[in-house]
PDB file of C-alpha atoms and ligand atoms in Angstrom:
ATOM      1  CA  UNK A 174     -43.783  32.372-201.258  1.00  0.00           C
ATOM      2  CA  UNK A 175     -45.641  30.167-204.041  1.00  0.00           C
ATOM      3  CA  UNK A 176     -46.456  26.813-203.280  1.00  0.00           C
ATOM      4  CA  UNK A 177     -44.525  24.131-204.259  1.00  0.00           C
ATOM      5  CA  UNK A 178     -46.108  22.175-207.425  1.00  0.00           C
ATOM      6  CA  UNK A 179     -47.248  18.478-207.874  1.00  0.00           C
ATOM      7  CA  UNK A 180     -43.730  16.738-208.865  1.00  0.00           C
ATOM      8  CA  UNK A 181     -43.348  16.801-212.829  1.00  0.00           C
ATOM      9  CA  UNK A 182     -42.718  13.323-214.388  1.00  0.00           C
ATOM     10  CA  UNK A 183     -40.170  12.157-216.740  1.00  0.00           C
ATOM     11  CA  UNK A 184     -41.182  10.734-219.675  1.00  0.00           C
ATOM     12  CA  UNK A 185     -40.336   7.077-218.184  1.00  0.00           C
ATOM     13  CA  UNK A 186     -43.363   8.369-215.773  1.00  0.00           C
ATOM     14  CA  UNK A 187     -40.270   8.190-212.708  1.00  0.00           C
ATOM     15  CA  UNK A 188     -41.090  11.478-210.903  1.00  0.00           C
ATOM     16  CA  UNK A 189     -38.058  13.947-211.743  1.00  0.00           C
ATOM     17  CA  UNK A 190     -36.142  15.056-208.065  1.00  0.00           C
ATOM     18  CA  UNK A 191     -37.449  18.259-206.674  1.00  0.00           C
ATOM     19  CA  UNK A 192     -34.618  20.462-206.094  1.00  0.00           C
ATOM     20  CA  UNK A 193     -33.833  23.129-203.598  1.00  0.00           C
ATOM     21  CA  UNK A 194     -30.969  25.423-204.740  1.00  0.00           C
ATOM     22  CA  UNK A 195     -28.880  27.316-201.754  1.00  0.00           C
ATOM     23  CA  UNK A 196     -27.330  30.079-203.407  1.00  0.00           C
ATOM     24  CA  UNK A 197     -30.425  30.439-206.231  1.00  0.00           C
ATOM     25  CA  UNK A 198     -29.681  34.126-207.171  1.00  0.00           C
ATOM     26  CA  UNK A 199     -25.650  33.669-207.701  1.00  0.00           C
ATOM     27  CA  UNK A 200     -24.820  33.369-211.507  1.00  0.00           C
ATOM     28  CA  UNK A 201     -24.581  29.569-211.165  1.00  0.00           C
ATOM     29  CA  UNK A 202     -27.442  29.235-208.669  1.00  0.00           C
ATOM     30  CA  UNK A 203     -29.836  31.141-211.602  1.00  0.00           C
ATOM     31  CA  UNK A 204     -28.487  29.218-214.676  1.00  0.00           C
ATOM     32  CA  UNK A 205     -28.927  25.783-212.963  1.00  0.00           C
ATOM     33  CA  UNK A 206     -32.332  27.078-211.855  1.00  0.00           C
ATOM     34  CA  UNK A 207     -33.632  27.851-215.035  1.00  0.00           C
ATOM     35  CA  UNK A 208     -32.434  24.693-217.058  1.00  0.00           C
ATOM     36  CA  UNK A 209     -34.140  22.607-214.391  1.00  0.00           C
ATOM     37  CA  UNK A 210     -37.351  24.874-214.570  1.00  0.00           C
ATOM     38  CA  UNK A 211     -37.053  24.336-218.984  1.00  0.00           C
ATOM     39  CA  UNK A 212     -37.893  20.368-217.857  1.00  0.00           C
ATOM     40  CA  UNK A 213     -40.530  20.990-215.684  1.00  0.00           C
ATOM     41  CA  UNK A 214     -38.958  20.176-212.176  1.00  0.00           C
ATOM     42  CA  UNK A 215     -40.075  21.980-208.999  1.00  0.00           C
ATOM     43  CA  UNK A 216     -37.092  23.961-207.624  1.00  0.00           C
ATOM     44  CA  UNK A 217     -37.007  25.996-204.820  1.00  0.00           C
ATOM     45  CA  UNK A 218     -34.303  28.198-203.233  1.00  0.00           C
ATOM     46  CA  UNK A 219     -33.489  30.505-200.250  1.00  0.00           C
ATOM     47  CA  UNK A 220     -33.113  34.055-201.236  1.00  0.00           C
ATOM     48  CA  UNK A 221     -32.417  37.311-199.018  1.00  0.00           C
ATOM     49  CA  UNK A 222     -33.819  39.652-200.938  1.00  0.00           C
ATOM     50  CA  UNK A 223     -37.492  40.638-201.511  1.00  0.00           C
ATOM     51  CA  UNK A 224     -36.341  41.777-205.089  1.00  0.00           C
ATOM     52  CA  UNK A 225     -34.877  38.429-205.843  1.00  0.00           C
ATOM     53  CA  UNK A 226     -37.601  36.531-204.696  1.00  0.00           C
ATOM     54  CA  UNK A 227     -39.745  38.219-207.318  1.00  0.00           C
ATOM     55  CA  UNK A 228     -37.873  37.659-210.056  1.00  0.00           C
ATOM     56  CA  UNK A 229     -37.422  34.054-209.288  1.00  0.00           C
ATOM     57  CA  UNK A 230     -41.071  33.517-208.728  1.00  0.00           C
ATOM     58  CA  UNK A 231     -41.587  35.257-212.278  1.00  0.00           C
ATOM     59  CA  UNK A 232     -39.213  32.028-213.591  1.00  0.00           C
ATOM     60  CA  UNK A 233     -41.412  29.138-211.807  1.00  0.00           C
ATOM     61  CA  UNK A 234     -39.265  29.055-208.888  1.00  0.00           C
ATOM     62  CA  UNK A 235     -40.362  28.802-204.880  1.00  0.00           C
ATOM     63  CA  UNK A 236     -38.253  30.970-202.780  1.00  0.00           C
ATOM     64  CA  UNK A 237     -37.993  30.940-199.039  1.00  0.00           C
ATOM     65  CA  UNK A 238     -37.068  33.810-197.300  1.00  0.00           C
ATOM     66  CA  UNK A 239     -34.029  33.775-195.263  1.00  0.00           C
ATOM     67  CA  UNK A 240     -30.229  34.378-194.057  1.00  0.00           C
ATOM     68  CA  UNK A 241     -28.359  31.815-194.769  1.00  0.00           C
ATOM     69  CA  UNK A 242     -25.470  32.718-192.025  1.00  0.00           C
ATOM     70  CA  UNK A 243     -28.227  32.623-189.358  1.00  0.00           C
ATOM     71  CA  UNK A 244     -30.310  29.555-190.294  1.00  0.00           C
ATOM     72  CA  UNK A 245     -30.212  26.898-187.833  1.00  0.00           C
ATOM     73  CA  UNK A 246     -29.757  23.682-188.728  1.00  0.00           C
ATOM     74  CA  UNK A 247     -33.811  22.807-187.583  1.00  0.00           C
ATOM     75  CA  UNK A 248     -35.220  25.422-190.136  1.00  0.00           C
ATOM     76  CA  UNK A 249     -33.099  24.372-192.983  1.00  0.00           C
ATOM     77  CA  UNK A 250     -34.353  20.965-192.616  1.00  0.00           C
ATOM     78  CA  UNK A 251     -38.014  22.316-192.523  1.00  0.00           C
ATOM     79  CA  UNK A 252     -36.947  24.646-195.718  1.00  0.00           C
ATOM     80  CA  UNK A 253     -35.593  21.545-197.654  1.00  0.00           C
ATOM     81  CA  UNK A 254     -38.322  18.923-196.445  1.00  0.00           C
ATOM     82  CA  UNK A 255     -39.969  18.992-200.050  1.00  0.00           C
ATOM     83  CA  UNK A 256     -37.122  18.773-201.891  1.00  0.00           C
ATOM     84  CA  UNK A 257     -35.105  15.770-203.327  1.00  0.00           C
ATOM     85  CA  UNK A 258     -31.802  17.076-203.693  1.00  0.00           C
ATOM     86  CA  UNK A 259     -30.059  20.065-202.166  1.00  0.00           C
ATOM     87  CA  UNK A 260     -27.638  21.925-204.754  1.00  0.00           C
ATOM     88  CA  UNK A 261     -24.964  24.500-202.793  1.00  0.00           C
ATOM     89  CA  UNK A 262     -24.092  26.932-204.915  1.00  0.00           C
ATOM     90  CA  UNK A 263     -23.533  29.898-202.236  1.00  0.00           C
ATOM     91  CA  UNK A 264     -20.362  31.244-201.250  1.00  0.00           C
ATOM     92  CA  UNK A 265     -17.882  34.065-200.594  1.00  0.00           C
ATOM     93  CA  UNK A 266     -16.393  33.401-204.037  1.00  0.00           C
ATOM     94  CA  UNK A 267     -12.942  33.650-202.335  1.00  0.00           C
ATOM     95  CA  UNK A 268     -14.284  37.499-200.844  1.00  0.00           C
ATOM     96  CA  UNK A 269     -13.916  38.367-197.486  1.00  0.00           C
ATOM     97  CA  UNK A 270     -13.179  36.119-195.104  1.00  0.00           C
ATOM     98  CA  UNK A 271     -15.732  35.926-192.688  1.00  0.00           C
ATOM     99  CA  UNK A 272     -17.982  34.968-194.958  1.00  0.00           C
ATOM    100  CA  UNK A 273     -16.309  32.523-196.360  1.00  0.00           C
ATOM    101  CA  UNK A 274     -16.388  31.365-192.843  1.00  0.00           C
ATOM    102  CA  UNK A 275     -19.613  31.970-192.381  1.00  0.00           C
ATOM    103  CA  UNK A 276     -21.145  30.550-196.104  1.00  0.00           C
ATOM    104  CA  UNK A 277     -18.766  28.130-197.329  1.00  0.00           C
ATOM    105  CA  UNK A 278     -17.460  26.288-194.174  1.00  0.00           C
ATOM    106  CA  UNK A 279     -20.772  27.011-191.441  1.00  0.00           C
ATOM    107  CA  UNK A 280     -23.716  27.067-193.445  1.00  0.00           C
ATOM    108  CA  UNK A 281     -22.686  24.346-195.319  1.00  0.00           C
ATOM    109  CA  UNK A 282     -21.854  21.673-192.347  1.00  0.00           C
ATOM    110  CA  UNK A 283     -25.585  22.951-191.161  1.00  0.00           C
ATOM    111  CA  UNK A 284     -26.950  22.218-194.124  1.00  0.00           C
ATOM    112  CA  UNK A 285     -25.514  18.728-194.426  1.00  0.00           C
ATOM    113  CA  UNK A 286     -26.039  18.194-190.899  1.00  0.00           C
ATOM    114  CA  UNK A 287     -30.049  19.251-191.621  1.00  0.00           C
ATOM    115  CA  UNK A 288     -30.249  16.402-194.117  1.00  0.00           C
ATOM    116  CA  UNK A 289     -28.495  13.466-191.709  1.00  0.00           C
ATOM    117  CA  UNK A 290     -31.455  10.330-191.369  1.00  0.00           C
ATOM    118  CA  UNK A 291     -33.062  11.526-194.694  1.00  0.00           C
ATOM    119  CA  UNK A 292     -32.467  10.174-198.498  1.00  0.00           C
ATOM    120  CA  UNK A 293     -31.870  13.616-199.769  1.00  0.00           C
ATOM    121  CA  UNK A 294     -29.004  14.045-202.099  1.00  0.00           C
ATOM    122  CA  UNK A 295     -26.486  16.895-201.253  1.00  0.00           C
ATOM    123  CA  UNK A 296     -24.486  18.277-204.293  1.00  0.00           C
ATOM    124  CA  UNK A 297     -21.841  20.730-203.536  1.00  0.00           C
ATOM    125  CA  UNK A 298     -20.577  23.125-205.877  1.00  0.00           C
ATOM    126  CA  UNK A 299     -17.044  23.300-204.681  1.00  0.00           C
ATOM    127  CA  UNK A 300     -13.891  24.171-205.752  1.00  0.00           C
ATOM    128  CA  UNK A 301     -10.538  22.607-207.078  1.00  0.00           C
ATOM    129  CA  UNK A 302      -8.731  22.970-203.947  1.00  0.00           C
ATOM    130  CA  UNK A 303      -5.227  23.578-205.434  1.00  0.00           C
ATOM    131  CA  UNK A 304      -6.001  26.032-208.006  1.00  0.00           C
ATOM    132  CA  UNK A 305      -3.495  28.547-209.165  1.00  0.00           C
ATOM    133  CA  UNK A 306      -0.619  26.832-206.629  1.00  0.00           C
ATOM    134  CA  UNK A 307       1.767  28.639-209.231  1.00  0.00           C
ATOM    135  CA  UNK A 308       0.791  32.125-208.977  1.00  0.00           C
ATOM    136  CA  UNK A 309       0.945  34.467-205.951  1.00  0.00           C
ATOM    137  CA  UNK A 310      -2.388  34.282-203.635  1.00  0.00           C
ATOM    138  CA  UNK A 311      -3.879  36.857-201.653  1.00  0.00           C
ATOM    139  CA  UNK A 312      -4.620  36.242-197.720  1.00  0.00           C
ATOM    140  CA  UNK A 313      -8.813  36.383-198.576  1.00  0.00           C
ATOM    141  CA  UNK A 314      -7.857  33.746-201.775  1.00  0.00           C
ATOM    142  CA  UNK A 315      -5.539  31.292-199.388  1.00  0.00           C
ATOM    143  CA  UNK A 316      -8.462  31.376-196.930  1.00  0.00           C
ATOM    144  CA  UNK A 317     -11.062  30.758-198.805  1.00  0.00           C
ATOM    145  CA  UNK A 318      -9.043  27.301-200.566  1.00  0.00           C
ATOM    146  CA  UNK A 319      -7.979  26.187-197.108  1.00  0.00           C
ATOM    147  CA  UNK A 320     -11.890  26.987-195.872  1.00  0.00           C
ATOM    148  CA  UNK A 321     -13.208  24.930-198.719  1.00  0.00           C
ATOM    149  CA  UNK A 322     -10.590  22.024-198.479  1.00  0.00           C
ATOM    150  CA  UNK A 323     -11.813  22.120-194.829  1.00  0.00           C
ATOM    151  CA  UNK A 324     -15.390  22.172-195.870  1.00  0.00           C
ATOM    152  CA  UNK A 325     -14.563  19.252-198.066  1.00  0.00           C
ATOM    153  CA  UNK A 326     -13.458  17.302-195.703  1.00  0.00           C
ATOM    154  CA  UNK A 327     -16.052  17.652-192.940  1.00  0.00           C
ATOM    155  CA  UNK A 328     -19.038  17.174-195.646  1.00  0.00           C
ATOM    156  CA  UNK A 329     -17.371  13.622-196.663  1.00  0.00           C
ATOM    157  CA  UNK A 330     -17.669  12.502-193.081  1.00  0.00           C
ATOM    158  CA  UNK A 331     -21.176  12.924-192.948  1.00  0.00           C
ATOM    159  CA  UNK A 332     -23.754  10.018-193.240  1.00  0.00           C
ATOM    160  CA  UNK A 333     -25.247  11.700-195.860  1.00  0.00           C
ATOM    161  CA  UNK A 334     -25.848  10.921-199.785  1.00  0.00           C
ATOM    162  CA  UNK A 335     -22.898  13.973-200.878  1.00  0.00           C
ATOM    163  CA  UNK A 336     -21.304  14.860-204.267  1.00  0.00           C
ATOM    164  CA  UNK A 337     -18.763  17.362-204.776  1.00  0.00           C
ATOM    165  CA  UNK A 338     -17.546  19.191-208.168  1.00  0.00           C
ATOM    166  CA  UNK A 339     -15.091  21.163-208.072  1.00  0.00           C
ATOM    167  CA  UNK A 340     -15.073  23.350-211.356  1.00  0.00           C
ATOM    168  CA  UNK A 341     -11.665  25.608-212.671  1.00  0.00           C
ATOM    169  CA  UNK A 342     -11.858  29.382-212.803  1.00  0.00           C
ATOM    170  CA  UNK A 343     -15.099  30.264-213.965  1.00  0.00           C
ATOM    171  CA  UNK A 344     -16.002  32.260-216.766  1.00  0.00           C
ATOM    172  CA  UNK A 345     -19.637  34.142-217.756  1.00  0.00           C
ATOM    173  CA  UNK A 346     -18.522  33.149-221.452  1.00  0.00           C
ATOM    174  CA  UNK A 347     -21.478  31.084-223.536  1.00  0.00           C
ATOM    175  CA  UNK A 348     -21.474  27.540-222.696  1.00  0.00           C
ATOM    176  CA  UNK A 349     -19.865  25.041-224.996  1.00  0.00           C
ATOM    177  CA  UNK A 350     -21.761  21.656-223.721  1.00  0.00           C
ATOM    178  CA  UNK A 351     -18.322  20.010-223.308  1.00  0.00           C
ATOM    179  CA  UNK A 352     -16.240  19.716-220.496  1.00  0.00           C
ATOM    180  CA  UNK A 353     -13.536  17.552-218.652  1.00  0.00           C
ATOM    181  CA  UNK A 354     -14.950  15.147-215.543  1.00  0.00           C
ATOM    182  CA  UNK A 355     -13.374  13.108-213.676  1.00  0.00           C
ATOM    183  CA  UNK A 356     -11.607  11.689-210.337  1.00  0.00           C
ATOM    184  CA  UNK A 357      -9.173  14.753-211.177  1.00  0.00           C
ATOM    185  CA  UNK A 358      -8.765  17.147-213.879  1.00  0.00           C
ATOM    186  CA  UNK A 359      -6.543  20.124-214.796  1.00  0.00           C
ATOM    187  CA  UNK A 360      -7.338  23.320-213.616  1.00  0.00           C
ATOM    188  CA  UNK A 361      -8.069  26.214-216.031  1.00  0.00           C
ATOM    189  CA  UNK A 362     -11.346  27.631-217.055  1.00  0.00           C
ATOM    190  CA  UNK A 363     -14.637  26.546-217.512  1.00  0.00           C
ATOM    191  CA  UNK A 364     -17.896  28.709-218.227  1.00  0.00           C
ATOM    192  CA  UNK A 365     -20.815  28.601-215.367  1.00  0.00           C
ATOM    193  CA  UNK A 366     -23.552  27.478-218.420  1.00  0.00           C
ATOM    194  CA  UNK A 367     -21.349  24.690-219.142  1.00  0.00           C
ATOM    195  CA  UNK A 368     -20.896  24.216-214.393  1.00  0.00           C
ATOM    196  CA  UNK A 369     -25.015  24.489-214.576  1.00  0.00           C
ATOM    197  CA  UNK A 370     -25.651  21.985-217.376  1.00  0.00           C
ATOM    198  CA  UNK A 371     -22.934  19.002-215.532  1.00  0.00           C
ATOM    199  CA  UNK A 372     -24.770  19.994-211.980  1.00  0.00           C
ATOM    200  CA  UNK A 373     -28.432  19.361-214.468  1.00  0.00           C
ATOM    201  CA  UNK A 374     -26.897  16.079-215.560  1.00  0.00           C
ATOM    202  CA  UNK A 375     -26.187  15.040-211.954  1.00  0.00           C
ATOM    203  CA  UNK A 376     -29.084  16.220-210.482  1.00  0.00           C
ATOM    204  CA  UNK A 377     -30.501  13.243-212.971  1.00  0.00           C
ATOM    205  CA  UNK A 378     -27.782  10.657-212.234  1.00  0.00           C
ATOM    206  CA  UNK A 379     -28.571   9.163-208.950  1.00  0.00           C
ATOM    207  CA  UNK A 380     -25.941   6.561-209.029  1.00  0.00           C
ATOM    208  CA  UNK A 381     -22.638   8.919-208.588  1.00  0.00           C
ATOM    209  CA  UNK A 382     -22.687   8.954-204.608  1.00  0.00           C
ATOM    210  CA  UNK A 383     -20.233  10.056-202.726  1.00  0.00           C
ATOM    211  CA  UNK A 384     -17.763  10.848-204.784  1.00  0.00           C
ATOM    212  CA  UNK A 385     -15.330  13.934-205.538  1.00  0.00           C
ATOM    213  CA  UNK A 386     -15.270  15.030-209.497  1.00  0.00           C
ATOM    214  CA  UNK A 387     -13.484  17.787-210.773  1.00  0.00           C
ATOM    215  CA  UNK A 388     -14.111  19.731-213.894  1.00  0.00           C
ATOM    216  CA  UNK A 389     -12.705  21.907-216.474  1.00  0.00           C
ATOM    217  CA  UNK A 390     -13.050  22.495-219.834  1.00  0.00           C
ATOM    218  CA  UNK A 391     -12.794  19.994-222.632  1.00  0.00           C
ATOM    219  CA  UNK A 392     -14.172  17.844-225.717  1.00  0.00           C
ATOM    220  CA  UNK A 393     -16.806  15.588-224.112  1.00  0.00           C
ATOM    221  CA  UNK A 394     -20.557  16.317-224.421  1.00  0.00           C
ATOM    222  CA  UNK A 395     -21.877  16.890-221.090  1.00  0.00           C
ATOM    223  CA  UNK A 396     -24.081  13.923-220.837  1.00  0.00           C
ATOM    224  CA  UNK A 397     -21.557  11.921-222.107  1.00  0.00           C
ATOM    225  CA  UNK A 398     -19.338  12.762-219.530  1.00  0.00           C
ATOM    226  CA  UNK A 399     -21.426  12.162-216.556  1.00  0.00           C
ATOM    227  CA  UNK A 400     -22.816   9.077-218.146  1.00  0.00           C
ATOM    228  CA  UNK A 401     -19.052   7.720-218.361  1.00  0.00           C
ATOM    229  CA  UNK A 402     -18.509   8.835-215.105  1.00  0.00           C
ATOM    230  CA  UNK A 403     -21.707   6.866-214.021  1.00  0.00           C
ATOM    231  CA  UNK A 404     -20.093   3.812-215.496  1.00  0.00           C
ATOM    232  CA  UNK A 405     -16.756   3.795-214.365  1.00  0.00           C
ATOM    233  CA  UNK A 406     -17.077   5.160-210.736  1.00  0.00           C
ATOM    234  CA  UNK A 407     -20.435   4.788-209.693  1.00  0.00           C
ATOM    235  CA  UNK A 408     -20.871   3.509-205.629  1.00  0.00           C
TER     236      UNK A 408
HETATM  237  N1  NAP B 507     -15.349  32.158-209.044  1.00  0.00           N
HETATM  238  C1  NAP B 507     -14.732  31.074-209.464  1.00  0.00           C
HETATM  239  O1  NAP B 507     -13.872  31.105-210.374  1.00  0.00           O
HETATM  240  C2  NAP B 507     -15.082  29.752-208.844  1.00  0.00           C
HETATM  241  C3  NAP B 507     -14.341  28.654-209.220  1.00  0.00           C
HETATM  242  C4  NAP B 507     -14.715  27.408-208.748  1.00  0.00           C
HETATM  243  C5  NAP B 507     -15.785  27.286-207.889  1.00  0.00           C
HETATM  244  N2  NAP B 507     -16.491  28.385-207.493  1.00  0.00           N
HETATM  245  C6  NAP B 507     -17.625  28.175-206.601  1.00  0.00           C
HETATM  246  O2  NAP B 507     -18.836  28.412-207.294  1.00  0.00           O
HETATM  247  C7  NAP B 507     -19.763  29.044-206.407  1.00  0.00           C
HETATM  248  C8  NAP B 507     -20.813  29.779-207.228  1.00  0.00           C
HETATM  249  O3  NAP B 507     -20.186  30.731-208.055  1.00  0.00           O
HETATM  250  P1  NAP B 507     -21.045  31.945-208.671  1.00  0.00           P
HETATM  251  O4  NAP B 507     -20.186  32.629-209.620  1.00  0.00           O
HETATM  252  O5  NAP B 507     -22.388  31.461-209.057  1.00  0.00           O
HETATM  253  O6  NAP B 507     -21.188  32.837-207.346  1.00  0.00           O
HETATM  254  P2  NAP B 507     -22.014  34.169-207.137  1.00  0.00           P
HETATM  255  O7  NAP B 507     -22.658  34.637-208.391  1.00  0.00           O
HETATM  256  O8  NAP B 507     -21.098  35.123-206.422  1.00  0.00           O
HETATM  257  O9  NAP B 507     -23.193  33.706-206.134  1.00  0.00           O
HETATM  258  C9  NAP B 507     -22.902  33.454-204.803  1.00  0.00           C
HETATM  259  C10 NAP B 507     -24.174  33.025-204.086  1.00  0.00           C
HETATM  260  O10 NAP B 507     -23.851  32.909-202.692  1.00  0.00           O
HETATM  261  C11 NAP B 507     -24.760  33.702-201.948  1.00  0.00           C
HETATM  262  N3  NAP B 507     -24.105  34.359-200.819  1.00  0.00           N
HETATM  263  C12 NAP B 507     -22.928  34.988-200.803  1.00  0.00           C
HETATM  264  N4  NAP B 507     -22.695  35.527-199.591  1.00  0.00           N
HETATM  265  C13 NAP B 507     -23.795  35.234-198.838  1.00  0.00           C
HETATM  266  C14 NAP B 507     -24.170  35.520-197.501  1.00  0.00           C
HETATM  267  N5  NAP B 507     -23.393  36.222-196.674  1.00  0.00           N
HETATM  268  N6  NAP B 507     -25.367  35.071-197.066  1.00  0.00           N
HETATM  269  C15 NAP B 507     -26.176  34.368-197.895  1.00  0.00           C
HETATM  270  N7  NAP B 507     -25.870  34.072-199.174  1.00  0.00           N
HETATM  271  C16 NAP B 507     -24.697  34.502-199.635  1.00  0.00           C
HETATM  272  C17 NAP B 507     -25.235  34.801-202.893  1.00  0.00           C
HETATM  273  O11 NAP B 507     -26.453  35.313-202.413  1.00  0.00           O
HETATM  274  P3  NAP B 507     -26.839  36.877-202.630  1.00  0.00           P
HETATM  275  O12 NAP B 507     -27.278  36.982-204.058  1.00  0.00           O
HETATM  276  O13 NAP B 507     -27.927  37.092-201.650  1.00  0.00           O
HETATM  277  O14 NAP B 507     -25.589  37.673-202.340  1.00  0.00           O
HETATM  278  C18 NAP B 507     -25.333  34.022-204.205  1.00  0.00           C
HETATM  279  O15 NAP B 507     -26.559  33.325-204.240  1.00  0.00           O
HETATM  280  C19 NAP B 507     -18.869  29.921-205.536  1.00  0.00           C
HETATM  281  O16 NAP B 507     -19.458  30.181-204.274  1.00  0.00           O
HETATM  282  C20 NAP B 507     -17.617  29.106-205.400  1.00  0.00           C
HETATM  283  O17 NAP B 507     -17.668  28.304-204.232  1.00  0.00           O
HETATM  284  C21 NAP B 507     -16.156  29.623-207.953  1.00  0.00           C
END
């Protein structure tokens, strides 16, 4: 495990957030890693593979060693203390349902119950919950959307400083840097480089607290968007 660095400054000489990333070596959890590396921020992330954790401490980044499905809610705190904002990224992906149980729905509440009494931001990378309502689901897909509704719901009711996005299907096709965000959006598709770069822009938008935005493709420029969305909705 490398050691995590003296905080990197903005320009305004503000210290940027440190950021610890649950779900670091998913496609998502990599992409946002490495834009927030490309500006200098500490990030760190929990990884469960020895192989992983090398090539993430090749990129900059401090890994932790660990299972997510059996950390207790006492050792994620200690993982995050450093950190200034907690991205979850992890998940079953809507794959077998136990661990969708055990990632989405579980880990998650212990995670958000690790940060209760601290100011550290929780930002989870969610799901619209009524995607594809017009197309035949299977059992693992209606479990996993009734899992993350549930998730959802129990993460709002947490004293905690939370932010959900809920992106559209997601696509490994190059980013465009425009999306859709807002209160609530249409699902369809939108690429993970274009999920990492609106998780970037909120990881340096304190102000949007508490609040649910969904996401999908569209014209606006991604700092654009969450700078409207700043405006028009912040707490
Ligand atoms: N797929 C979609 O269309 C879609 C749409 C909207 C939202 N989302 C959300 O976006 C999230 C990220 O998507 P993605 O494509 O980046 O996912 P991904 O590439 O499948 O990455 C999933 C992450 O979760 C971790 N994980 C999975 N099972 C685990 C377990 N049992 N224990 C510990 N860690 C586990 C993985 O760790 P390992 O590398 O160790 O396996 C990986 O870091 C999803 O979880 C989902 O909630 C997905």
């Amino acid at each position: 495990m490398t050691s995590p660095t003296t905080p990197a400054t903005a320009t305004s000489g503000e210290p940027l957030p440190r950021v610890f990333i649950v779900g670091i070596s998913g496609r998502v959890g990599r992409l946002l890693a490495s834009r927030l590396r490309a500006r200098g921020m500490a990030v760190s992330g929990l990884t469960r593979s020895s192989q992983q954790a090398a090539v993430l401490q090749a990129d900059g980044v401090t890994s932790i060693s660990g299972e997510l499905a059996h950390a207790g809610t006492e050792e994620i705190a200690a993982m995050v203390s450093d950190s200034d904002i907690v991205v979850f990224a992890a998940g079953s992906n809507a794959g077998r349902p136990d661990v969708t149980d055990a990632i989405d729905d579980a880990a998650l509440g212990r995670v958000s119950k690790a940060l209760r009494g601290t100011r550290t931001r929780l930002i989870l990378l969610s799901v619209l919950p009524e995607a594809w309502r017009e197309r035949p689901l299977s059992d693992e897909e209606e479990h996993y959307f009734a899992v993350k509704k549930r998730a959802e719901v129990a993460l709002t009711r947490q004293p905690i400083d939370w932010l959900i996005l809920r992106p559209s299907l997601l696509t490994d096709d190059p980013g465009r840097g425009t999306v859709a965000l807002g209160p609530a959006e249409l699902h369809d598709e939108i690429t993970r480089d274009d999920v990492a770069a609106v998780l970037e822009a909120l990881v340096l938008e304190p102000t949007i607290s508490r609040r649910i935005l969904e996401l999908n493709e569209g014209p606006t420029a991604v700092t654009e968007a969450v700078g409207r969305f700043a405006r028009f909705y912040q707490a």
